[in-house]
Short mmCIF file of C-alpha atoms in Angstrom, two decimals:
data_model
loop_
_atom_site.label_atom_id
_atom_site.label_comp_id
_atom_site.label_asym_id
_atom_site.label_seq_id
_atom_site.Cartn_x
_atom_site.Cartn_y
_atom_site.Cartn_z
CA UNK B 63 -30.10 15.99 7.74
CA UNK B 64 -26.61 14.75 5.95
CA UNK B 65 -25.21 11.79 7.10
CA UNK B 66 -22.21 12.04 9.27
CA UNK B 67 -18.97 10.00 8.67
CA UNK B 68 -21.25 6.72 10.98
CA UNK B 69 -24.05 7.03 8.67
CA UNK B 70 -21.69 7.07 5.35
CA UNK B 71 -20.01 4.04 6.54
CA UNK B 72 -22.94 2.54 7.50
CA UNK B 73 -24.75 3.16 4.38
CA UNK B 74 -21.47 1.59 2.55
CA UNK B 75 -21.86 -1.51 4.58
CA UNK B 76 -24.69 -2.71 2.95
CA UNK B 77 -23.39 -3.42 -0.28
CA UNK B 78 -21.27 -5.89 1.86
CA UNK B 79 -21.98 -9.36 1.00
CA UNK B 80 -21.33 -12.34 3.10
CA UNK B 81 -18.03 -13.85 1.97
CA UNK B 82 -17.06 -10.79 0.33
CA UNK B 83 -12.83 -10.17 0.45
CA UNK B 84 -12.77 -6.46 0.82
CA UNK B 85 -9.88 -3.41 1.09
CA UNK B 86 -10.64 -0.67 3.33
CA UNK B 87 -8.96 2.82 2.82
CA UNK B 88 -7.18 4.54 5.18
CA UNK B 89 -9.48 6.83 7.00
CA UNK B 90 -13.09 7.14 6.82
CA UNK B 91 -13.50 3.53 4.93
CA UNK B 92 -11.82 1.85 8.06
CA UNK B 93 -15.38 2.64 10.08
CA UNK B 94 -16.95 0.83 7.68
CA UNK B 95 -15.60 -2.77 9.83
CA UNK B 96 -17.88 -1.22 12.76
CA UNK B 97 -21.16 -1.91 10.22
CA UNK B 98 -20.08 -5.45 9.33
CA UNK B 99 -23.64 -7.44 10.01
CA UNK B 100 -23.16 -10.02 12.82
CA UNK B 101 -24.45 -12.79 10.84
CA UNK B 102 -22.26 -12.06 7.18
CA UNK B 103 -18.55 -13.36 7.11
CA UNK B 104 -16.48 -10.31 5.73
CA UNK B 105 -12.63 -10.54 5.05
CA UNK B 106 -10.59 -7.56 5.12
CA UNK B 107 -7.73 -7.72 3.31
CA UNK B 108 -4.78 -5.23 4.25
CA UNK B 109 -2.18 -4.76 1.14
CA UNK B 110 0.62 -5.46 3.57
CA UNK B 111 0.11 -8.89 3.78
CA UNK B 112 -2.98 -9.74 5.85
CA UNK B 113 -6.51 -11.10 4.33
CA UNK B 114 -8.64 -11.47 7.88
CA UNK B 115 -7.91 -8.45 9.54
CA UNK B 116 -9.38 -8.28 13.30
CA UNK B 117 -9.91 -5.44 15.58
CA UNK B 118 -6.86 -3.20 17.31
CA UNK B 119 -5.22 -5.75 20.03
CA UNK B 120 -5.70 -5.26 23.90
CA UNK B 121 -2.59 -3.72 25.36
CA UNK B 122 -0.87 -7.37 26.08
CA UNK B 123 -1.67 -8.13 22.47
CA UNK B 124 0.65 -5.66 20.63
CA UNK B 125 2.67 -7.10 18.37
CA UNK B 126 5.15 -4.80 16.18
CA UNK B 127 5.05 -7.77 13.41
CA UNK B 128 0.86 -7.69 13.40
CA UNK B 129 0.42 -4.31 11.44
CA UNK B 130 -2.23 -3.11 8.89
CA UNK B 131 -1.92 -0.68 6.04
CA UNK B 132 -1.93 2.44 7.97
CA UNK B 133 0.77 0.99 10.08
CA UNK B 134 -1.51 0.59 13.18
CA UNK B 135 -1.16 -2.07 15.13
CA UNK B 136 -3.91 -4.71 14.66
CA UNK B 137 -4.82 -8.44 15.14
CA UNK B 138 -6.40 -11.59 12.84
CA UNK B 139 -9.31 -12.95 13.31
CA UNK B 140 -9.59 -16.84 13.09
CA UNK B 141 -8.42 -17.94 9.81
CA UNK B 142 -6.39 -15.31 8.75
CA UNK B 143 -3.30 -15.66 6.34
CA UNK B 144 -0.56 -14.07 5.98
CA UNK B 145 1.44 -13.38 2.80
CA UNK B 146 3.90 -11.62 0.91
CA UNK B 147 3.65 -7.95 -1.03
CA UNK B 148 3.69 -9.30 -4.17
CA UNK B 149 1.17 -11.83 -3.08
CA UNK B 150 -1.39 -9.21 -1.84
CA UNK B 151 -1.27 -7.54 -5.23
CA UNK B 152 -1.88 -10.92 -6.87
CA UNK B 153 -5.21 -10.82 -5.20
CA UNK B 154 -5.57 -6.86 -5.84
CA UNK B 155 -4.36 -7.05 -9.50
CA UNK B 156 -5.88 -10.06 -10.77
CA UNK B 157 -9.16 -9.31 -9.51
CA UNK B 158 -10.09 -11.48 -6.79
CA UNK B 159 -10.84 -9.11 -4.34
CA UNK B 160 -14.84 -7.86 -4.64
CA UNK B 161 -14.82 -4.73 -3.31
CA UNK B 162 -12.70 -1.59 -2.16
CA UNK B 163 -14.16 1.22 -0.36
CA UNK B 164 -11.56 4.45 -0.23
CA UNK B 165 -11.62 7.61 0.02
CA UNK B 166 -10.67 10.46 -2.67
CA UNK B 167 -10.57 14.35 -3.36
CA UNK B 168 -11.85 14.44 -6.55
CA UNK B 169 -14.32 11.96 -8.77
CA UNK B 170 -15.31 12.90 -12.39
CA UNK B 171 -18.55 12.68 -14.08
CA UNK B 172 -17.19 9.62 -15.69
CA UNK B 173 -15.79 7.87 -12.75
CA UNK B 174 -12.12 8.75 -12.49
CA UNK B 175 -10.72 9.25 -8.90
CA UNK B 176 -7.84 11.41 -7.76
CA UNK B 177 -6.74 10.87 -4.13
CA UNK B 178 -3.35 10.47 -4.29
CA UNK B 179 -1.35 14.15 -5.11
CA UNK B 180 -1.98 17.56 -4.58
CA UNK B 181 0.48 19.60 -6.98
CA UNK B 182 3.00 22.17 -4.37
CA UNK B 183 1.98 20.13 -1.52
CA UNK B 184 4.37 17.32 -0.17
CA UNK B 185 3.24 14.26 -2.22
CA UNK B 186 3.61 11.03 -0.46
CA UNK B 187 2.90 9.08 -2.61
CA UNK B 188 -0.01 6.62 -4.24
CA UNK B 189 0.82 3.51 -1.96
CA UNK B 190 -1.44 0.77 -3.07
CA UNK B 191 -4.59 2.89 -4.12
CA UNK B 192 -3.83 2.69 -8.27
CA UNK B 193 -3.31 -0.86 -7.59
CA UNK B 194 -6.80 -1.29 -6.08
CA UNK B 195 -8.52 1.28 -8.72
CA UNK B 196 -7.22 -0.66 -11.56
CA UNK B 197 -7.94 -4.19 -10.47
CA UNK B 198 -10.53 -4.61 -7.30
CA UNK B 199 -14.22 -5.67 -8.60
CA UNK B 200 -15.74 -2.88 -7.46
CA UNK B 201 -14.71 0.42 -6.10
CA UNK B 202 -16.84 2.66 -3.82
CA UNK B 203 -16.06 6.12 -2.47
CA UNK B 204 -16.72 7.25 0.81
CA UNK B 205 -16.24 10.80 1.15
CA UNK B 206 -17.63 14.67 2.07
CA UNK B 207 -20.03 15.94 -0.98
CA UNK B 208 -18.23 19.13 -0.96
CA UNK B 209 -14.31 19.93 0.32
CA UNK B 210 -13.29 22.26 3.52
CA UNK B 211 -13.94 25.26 1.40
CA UNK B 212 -17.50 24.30 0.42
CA UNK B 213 -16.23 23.25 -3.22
CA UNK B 214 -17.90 20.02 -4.70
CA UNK B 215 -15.91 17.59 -4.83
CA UNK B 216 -17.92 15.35 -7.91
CA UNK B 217 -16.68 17.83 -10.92
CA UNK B 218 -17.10 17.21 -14.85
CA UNK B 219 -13.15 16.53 -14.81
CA UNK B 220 -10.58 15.93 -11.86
CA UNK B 221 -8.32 19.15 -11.71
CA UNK B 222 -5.81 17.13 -9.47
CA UNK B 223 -3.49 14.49 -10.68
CA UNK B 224 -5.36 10.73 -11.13
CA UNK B 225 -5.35 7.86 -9.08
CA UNK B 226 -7.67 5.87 -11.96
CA UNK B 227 -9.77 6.22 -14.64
CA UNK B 228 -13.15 5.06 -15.36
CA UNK B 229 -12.76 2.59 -12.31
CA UNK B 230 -15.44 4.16 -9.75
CA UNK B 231 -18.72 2.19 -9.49
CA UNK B 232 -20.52 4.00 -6.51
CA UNK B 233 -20.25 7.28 -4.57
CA UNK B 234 -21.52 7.85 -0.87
CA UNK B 235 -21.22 11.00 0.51
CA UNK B 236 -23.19 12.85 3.11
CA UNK B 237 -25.57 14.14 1.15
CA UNK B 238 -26.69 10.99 -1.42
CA UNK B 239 -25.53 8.17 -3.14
CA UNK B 240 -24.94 8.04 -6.53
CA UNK B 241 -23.77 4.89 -8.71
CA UNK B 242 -22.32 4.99 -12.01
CA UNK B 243 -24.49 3.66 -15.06
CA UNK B 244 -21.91 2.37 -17.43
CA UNK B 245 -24.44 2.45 -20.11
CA UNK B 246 -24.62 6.20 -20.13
CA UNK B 247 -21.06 6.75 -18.43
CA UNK B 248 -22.38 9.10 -15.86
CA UNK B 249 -23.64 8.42 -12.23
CA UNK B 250 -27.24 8.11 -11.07
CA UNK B 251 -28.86 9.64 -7.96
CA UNK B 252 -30.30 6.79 -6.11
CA UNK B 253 -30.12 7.81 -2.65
CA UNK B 254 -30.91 11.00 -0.99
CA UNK B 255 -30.02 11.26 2.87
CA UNK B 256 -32.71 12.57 5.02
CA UNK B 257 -34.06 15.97 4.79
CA UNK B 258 -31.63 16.59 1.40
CA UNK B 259 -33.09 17.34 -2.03
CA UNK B 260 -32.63 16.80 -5.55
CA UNK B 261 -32.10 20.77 -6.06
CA UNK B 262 -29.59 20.57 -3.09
CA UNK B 263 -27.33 17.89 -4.68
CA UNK B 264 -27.20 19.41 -8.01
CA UNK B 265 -26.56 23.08 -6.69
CA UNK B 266 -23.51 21.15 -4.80
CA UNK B 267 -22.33 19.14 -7.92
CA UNK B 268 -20.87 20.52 -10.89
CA UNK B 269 -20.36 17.01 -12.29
CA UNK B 270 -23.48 16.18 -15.37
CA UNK B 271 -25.39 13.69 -13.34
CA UNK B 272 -28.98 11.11 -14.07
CA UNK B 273 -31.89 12.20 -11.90
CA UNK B 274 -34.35 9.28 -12.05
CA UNK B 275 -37.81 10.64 -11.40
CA UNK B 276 -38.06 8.46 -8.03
CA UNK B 277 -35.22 9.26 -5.81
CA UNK B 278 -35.19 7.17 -2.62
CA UNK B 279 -34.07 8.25 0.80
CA UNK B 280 -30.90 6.68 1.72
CA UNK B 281 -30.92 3.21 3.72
CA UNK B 282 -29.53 2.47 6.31
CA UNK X 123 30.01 -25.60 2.97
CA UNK X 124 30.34 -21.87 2.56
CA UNK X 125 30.33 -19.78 5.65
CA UNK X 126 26.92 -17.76 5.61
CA UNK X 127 26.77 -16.58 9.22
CA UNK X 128 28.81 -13.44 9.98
CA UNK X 129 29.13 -11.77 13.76
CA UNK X 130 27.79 -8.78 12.96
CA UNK X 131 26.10 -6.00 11.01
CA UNK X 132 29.39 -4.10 9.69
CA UNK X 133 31.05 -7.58 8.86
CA UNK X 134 27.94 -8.78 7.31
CA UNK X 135 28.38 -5.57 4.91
CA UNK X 136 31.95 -5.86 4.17
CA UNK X 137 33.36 -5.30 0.73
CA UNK X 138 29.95 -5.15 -0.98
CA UNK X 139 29.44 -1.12 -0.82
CA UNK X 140 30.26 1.00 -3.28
CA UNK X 141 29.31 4.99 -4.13
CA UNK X 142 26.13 5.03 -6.54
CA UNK X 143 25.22 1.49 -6.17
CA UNK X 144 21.53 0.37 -6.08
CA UNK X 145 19.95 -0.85 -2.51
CA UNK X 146 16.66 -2.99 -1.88
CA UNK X 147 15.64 -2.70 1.48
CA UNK X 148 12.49 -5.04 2.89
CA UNK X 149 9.43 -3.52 5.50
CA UNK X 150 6.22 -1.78 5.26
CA UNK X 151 6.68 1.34 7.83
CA UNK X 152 8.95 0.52 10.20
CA UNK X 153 7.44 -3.44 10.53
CA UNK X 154 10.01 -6.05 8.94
CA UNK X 155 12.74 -3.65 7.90
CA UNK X 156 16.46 -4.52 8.85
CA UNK X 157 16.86 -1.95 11.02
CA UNK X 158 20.54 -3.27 12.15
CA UNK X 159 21.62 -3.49 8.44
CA UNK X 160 20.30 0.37 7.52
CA UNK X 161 22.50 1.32 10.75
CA UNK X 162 25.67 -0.59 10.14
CA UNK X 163 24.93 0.42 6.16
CA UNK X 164 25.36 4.65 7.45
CA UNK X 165 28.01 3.79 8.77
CA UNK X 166 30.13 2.69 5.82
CA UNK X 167 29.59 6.24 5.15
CA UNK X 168 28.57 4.90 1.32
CA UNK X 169 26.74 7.56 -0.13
CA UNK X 170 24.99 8.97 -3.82
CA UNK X 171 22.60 5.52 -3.20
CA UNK X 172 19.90 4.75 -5.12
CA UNK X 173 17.22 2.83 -2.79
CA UNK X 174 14.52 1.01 -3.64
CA UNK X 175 12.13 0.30 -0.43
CA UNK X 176 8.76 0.65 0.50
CA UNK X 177 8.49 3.59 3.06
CA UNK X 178 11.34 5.64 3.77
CA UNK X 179 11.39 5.00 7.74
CA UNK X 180 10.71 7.86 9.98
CA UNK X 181 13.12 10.98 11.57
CA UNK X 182 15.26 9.23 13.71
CA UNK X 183 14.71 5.24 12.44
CA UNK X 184 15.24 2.85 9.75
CA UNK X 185 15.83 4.79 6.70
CA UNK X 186 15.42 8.13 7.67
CA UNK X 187 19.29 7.83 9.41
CA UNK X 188 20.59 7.39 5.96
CA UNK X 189 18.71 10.28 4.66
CA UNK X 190 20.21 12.10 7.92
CA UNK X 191 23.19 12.02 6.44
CA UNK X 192 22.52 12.58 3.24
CA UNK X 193 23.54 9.52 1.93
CA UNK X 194 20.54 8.72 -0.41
CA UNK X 195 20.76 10.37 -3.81
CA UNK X 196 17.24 8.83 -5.19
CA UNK X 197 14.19 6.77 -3.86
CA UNK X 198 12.26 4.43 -5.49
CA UNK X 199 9.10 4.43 -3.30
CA UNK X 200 5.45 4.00 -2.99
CA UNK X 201 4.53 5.96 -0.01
CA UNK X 202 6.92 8.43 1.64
CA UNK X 203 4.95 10.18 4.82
CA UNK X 204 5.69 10.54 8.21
CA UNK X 205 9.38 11.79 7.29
CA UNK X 206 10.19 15.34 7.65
CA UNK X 207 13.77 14.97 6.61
CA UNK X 208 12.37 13.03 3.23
CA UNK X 209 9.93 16.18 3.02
CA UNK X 210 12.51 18.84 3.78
CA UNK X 211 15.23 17.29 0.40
CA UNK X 212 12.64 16.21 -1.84
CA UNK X 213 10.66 19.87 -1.44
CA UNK X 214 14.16 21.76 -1.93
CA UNK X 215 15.14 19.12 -4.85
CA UNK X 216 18.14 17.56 -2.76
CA UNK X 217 16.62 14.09 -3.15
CA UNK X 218 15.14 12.49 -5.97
CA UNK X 219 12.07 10.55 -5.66
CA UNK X 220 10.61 7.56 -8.30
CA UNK X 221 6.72 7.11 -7.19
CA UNK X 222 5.26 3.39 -8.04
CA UNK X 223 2.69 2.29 -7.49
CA UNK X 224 3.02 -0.50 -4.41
CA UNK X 225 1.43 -3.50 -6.49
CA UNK X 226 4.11 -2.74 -9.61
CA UNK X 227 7.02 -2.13 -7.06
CA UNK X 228 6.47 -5.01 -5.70
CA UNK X 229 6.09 -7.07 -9.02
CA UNK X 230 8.89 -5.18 -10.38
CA UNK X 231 10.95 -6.55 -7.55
CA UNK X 232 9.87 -10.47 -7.95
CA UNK X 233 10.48 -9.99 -12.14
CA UNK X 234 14.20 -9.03 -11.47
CA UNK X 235 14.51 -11.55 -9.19
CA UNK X 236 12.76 -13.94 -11.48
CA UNK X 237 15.18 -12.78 -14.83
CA UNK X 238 11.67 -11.37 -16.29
CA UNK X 239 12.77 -8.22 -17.56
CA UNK X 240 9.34 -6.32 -17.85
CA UNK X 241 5.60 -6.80 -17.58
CA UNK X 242 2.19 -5.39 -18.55
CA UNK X 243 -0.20 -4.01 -15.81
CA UNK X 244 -3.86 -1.96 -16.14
CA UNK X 245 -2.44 0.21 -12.32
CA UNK X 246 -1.58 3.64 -13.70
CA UNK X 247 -3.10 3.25 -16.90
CA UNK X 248 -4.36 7.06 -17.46
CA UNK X 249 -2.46 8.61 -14.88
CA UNK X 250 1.19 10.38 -14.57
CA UNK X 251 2.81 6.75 -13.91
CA UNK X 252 1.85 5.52 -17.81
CA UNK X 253 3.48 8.63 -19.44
CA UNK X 254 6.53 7.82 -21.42
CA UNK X 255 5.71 4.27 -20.73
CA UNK X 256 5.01 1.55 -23.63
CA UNK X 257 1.29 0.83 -23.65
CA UNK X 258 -0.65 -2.26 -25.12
CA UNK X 259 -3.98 -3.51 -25.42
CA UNK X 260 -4.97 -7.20 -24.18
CA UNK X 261 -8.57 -8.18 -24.44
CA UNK X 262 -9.50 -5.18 -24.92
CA UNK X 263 -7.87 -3.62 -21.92
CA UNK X 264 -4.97 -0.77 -21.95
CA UNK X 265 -1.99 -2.17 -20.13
CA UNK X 266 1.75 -0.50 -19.89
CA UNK X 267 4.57 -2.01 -19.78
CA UNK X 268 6.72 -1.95 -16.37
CA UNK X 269 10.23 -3.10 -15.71
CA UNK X 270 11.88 -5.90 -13.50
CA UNK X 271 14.29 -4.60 -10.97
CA UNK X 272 17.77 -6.17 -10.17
CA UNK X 273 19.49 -4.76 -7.28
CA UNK X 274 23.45 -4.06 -6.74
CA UNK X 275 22.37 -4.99 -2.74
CA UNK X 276 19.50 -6.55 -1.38
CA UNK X 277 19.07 -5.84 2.59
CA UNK X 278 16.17 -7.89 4.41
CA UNK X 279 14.87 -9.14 7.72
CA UNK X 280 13.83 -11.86 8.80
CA UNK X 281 12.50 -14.30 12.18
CA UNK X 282 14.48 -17.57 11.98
CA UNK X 283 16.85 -18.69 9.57
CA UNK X 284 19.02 -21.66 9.44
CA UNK X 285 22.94 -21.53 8.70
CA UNK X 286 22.31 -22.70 4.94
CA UNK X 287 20.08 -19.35 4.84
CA UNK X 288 16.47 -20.59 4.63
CA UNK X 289 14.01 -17.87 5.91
CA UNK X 290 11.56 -17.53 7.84
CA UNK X 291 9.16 -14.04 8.25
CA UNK X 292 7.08 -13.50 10.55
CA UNK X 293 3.36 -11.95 10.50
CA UNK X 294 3.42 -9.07 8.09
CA UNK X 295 6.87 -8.39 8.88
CA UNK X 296 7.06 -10.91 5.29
CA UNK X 297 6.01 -8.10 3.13
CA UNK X 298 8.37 -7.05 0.53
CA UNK X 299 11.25 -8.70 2.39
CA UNK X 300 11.10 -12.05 -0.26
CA UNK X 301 11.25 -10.12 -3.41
CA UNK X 302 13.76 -7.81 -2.17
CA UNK X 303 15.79 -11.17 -1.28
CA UNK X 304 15.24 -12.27 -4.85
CA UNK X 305 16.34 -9.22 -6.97
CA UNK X 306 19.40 -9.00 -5.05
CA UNK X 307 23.03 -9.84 -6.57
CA UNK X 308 23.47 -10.38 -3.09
CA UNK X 309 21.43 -10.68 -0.49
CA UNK X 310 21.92 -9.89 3.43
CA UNK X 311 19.52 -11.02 5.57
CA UNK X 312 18.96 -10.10 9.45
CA UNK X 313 17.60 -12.42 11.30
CA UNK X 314 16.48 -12.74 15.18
CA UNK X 315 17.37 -16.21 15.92
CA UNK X 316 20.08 -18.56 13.92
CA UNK X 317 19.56 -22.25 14.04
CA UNK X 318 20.87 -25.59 12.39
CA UNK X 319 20.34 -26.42 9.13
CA UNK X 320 17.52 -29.06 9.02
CA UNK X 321 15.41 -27.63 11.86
CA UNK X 322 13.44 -25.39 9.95
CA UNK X 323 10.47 -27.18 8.61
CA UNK X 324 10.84 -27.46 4.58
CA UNK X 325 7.68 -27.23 3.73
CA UNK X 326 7.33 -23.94 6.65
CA UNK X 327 10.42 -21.77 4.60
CA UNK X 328 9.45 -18.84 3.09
CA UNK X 329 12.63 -17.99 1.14
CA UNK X 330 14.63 -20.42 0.05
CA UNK X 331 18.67 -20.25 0.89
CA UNK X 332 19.83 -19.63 -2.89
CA UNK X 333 18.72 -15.82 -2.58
CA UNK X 334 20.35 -15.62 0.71
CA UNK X 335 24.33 -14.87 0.90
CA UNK X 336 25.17 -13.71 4.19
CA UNK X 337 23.23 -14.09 7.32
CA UNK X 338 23.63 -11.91 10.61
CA UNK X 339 21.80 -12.33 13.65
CA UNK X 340 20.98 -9.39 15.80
CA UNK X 341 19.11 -7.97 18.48
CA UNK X 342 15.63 -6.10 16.65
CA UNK X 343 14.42 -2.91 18.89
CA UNK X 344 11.01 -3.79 16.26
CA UNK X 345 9.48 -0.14 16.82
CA UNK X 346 5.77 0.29 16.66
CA UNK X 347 5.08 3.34 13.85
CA UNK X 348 1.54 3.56 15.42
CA UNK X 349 0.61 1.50 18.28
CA UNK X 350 -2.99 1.27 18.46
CA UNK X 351 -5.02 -0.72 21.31
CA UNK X 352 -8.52 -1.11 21.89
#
């Protein structure tokens, strides 16, 4: 059975580490605060000026100043700072943040992402996400294996417009979890989710991709 | 001392706006933007601007009103949703949009306002933002080469500031609002409360009053883009 968007997030928040400073996406990523183990200390930093990012406020909590990235309202948990734009990229740029987990359209055998432009549609816009590709630790990708149309989605080279190249390190879809081996530039199949298979994967992945003889079933 | 404080919006604009000049404007969505400012701005009627801002506002708020009127001949943004006006020019080529990335905007801002005329970043590297653009390798990295932004008219809000025009933000209403006060040849700030010079806390300002040239105080409606609640 593939995961659904809980069990992608979930799976995602175990390579959460306690003390870790981490961006969330907007979107599917966001879920991945509900997974955060009681006992680990996780900072979420939000690019508009917030590292300790708390849950959505009560109703007599709203404040119009407290936002996060997606413009939601939102509150700080103890010990949060505030700071400025440039500031936030500091920590984005010079890479002292450990890990972002975002979303994306495309990923390429090699590890570039697009999720920022899809030519003759409106384009909003990349926002902070070539920012946090080029200069975040670690970058994982939570996302469907395959798009609305059944297409994969993990293709030899993006066909849409990039966000980054060479700058993912692990993908997690609903069907498996792959992470790149930089010594052979390609990803590995570590992970399968229940009831998927090998054949299954690679019938839904046009992207060249390791199969270790030992695939595990996804953790969670 | 000069006189920083003005009575209003449309004083605090007077004399500085002039067809095809170059506007920063301070927020992230609709949170921190001087949303008294972009009103009493319209209403100079200036138009073929060039802004430089985060977000574009929305329909009916912040800088959507001067798209309304068609006052905005280019954008330099980082993420323009949520705007159907924005989507209904730029899709029929009436508006011209810049895209950068929101980490080199925001540098781009603080190195005009610093005098540092360009700097090298890996964000974009490989991607539509590095073409054209100088590229060098450090440590074995590829880096391009982005430039520092100086603005004809820097607009920004702010929570308290004093009458010698030391700021104070609020929450992540701060966002780009202190490099947008730095890159500006001058720099209007709108502010919710006015008070005394030497009541703010030195070591508590946020922007200092050199950036800072007039000062208006106003009434802030602060709308809430997406107000979410548990």
């Amino acid at each position: 059975m593939p995961l659904d968007r809980n069990g992608i997030t979930q799976r995602a928040a175990k390579e959460l580490e306690d003390g870790f400073y981490v961006n969330l996406g907007i979107g599917m990523p966001t879920l991945v605060a509900n997974h955060v183990p009681e006992d680990m200390t996780v900072w979420l930093q939000s690019e508009n000026g917030l590292l300790g990012m708390g849950p959505f406020p009560s109703d007599d909590q709203v404040d119009a100043d407290l936002i996060n990235a997606g413009k939601q309202t939102v509150t700080g948990v103890t010990g949060h700072s505030f700071f400025s734009s440039a500031e936030s990229f500091e920590m984005i740029r010079g890479g002292h943040v450990d890990l972002a987990i975002l979303g994306a359209m495309e990923v390429s055998q090699h590890g570039d992402i697009a999720n920022w432009m899809i030519p003759g549609k409106m384009v909003k816009g990349m926002g902070g996400a070539m920012d946090l590709v080029a200069g975040v630790k670690r970058v994982i990708v939570t996302m469907e294996h395959c798009n609305r149309k059944g297409q994969p989605k993990i293709i030899p080279e993006c066909t849409l417009p990039l966000t980054g190249r060479n700058c993912i390190d692990m993908i997690i879809t609903d069907l498996c979890v792959l992470e790149m081996d930089r010594s052979k530039n390609l990803f590995s199949l570590v992970e399968l989710a229940p009831d998927v298979t090998v054949d299954e994967v690679l019938q839904k992945t046009t992207a060249e991709i390791l199969v270790p003889e030992n695939v595990q079933q996804v953790s969670i | 001392m000069v006189e920083k404080i003005y009575d209003s919006p449309a004083q605090a604009l007077e004399g500085l706006c002039k067809p095809g000049m170059t506007v920063a404007v301070g927020g992230f969505g609709l949170c921190g933007i001087p949303e008294q400012l972009i009103i009493a701005l319209r209403d100079t009627g200036v138009t073929d601007l060039t802004v430089i801002s985060n977000n574009a506002g929305v329909d009916d708020w912040g800088l959507g009103l001067l798209l309304q009127t068609r006052q905005i001949r280019k954008m330099v943004s980082s993420y323009v949703g949520e705007n159907e006006e924005f989507e209904r020019q730029f899709m029929a080529e009436e508006l011209e949009v810049e895209f950068n990335p929101q980490g080199t905007l925001a540098e781009r801002l603080r190195a005009g306002g610093a005098g540092i005329a360009g700097f090298y970043t890996r964000t974009g590297v490989g991607t539509v933002i590095a073409e054209g653009k100088e590229h060098k390798q450090f440590d074995g990295h590829q880096y391009i080469l982005e430039e520092g932004i100086v603005a004809d008219l820097s607009l920004v809000k702010a929570y308290k500031a004093d009458t010698s025009g030391n700021l104070i933000y609020r929450k992540t209403a701060r966002n780009f609002n202190p490099m947008v006060a730095s890159c500006g040849r001058i720099t209007v700030a709108e502010v919710e409360e006015i008070v005394e010079t030497g009541t703010l806390d030195p070591d508590q300002v946020h922007t200092p009053g050199i950036y800072v040239h007039r000062i208006v105080q106003t009434e802030s409606e602060k709308r809430i883009e997406q107000r979410t609640t548990l």
